[in-house]
């Protein structure tokens, strides 16, 4: 256990005249803030990094939750300080919050490093905030715990429960097919997202907050609690109390974010039928923790982990059902019965081994949380593909695809970028059929820019009207975790940097074979060499600003899309507070 004089903040504040002029200055400025010495000296100073903003509906309750966190910190004898950080609103930020994930990670790391923080409470939940905050905390290396925003209430439309994102895609296709009109759309606008909190499907937000809990960076049960449930208030206060204990115990992220923890997070994502975006984020997060996590690890774990969570978009229920069925701890308890699926002895943020947090927990609805014996599928729901079209890998959430498409060969219909797709997708002259393979180029990390969620390419209106609801679609983009369909994503290397996807032409036959983990462009190698010789790299997207920094340093999807200079190991010394 640390002693008060060993606190990191003691280097800023010291005690008395012998501590020096700078410490005197720091103490005097605390008095300027209205804080007496007995309120903070000798106590852990806890930074609360809050992603609340007035344009992020997923986080609009986090200003209030921060008050509960502060209450917990004060109850445990710490001193809380709330600081705003970038909000990364999935709903509004363009071209995509993914472009700014690393900016928030860098902001998190540098705030924790440059201020007198002894520990940190990280507050987020919307898709990119979870990996960004945890990446920054892992790099900063001080004790940290995560408070997740929680899922919103279920939506409602004429007596039907709605899942945000998932049902938006469904009803929008119905509107394009002429099955519903403006009146129905107006009702849906008001009924699909009804409260604070992130998407209540197993989209990227719920997937990544669940991964954070599986990693051990939250209090047990945190990720499943609905945003407006009173249990969420109590868990926020409990997290505030716990971070003070973590400081005295010097329980830092490197003791929690081990290889075993990341393997368990991958297993959790796959058992949940979670978002494909987790592949990119977990690889990046692992890199910050010094763990070499690859797509091959995901595929190997996928082959031995069953799909247990019956939650949309791949399943039936919503996050509120998941919570009342027992939540993530109950699901992890079921997963732990699969031999070798989880590492139960590793340490977690609450100070107990992982296995103690998930043992002897009942499942209250066995249709929502399945046992290994009643699993929705014997293997995880995402496959890693390779082949001459994706030498560095691609991913597909095959449990969200129509079964007829998991082994398919069809002619490519190619779009050079998203603007081209929007302009021409409904052109009858393209002769798109249900057997065609839609291909989108220049939507990757550099080409997007930022790898936007364009990967659920729209099906032409005339095919929707014929009842077609799924096709094979291939891109170097991502897709929303709330989406569904036979969408091959994250093709690496991306087309913008000259990956094989750049060489595909309309009419080329493409084969997808999920069982064989194959994605191939069925064109003679001689033809490919000729096309490559004539390929010209596109002009850079940015000439200045953060965009230029991003373009110069972003890595590919299979490497986590981190900045190389942030991901690499090396010295980043503590500031001298003198």
Coordinates of N, CA and C in Angstrom, one line a residue, residues 28 31 39 72 115 118 167 222 242 274 284 342 350 383 393 397 438 497 501 528 550 573 577:
X28 N -1.2 27.3 -3.7 CA -1.9 28.6 -3.7 C -3.0 28.6 -4.8
X31 N -6.0 26.9 -3.5 CA -6.8 27.8 -2.6 C -7.6 28.8 -3.5
X39 N -8.7 19.3 2.3 CA -9.5 18.6 1.4 C -8.8 17.7 0.4
X72 N -18.6 9.0 -4.7 CA -17.9 7.8 -4.4 C -16.4 8.1 -4.0
X115 N -1.1 16.3 -15.6 CA -1.8 16.9 -14.4 C -1.4 16.0 -13.2
X118 N -3.5 11.0 -9.5 CA -3.1 9.7 -8.9 C -3.9 8.5 -9.5
X167 N -33.0 -1.7 -36.5 CA -34.3 -1.5 -37.0 C -34.3 -0.3 -37.9
X222 N -20.9 -3.7 -14.8 CA -21.1 -2.3 -15.3 C -21.7 -2.2 -16.7
X242 N -14.0 2.8 -5.7 CA -13.0 1.7 -6.0 C -11.7 2.4 -6.5
X274 N -20.8 -10.1 -31.3 CA -20.5 -8.7 -31.2 C -20.1 -8.1 -32.5
X284 N -5.7 -2.5 -31.5 CA -5.1 -1.3 -31.1 C -4.9 -1.2 -29.6
X342 N -11.7 -19.2 -21.0 CA -11.4 -18.0 -20.2 C -10.2 -18.3 -19.3
X350 N -11.6 -4.5 -9.7 CA -12.2 -4.6 -8.3 C -11.3 -5.3 -7.3
X383 N -15.7 -14.3 -38.8 CA -14.6 -15.1 -39.4 C -13.6 -14.1 -40.1
X393 N -5.8 -9.8 -44.6 CA -7.0 -10.1 -43.9 C -8.3 -9.3 -44.2
X397 N -19.1 -10.9 -40.5 CA -19.9 -11.4 -39.4 C -21.0 -12.3 -40.1
X438 N -21.2 -6.6 -54.8 CA -21.0 -5.2 -54.8 C -19.6 -4.9 -54.1
X497 N -4.1 2.6 -50.9 CA -2.6 2.5 -50.8 C -2.1 1.4 -51.8
X501 N -7.6 -4.8 -53.7 CA -9.0 -4.3 -54.0 C -9.0 -3.2 -55.0
X528 N -3.6 -9.4 -63.4 CA -3.4 -8.6 -62.1 C -2.1 -7.8 -62.2
X550 N -3.0 12.5 -39.4 CA -3.7 11.2 -39.4 C -3.2 10.4 -40.6
X573 N 8.7 10.1 -20.8 CA 9.0 10.4 -19.3 C 7.9 11.2 -18.7
X577 N 7.5 18.5 -12.4 CA 6.5 19.5 -12.0 C 7.2 20.7 -11.3

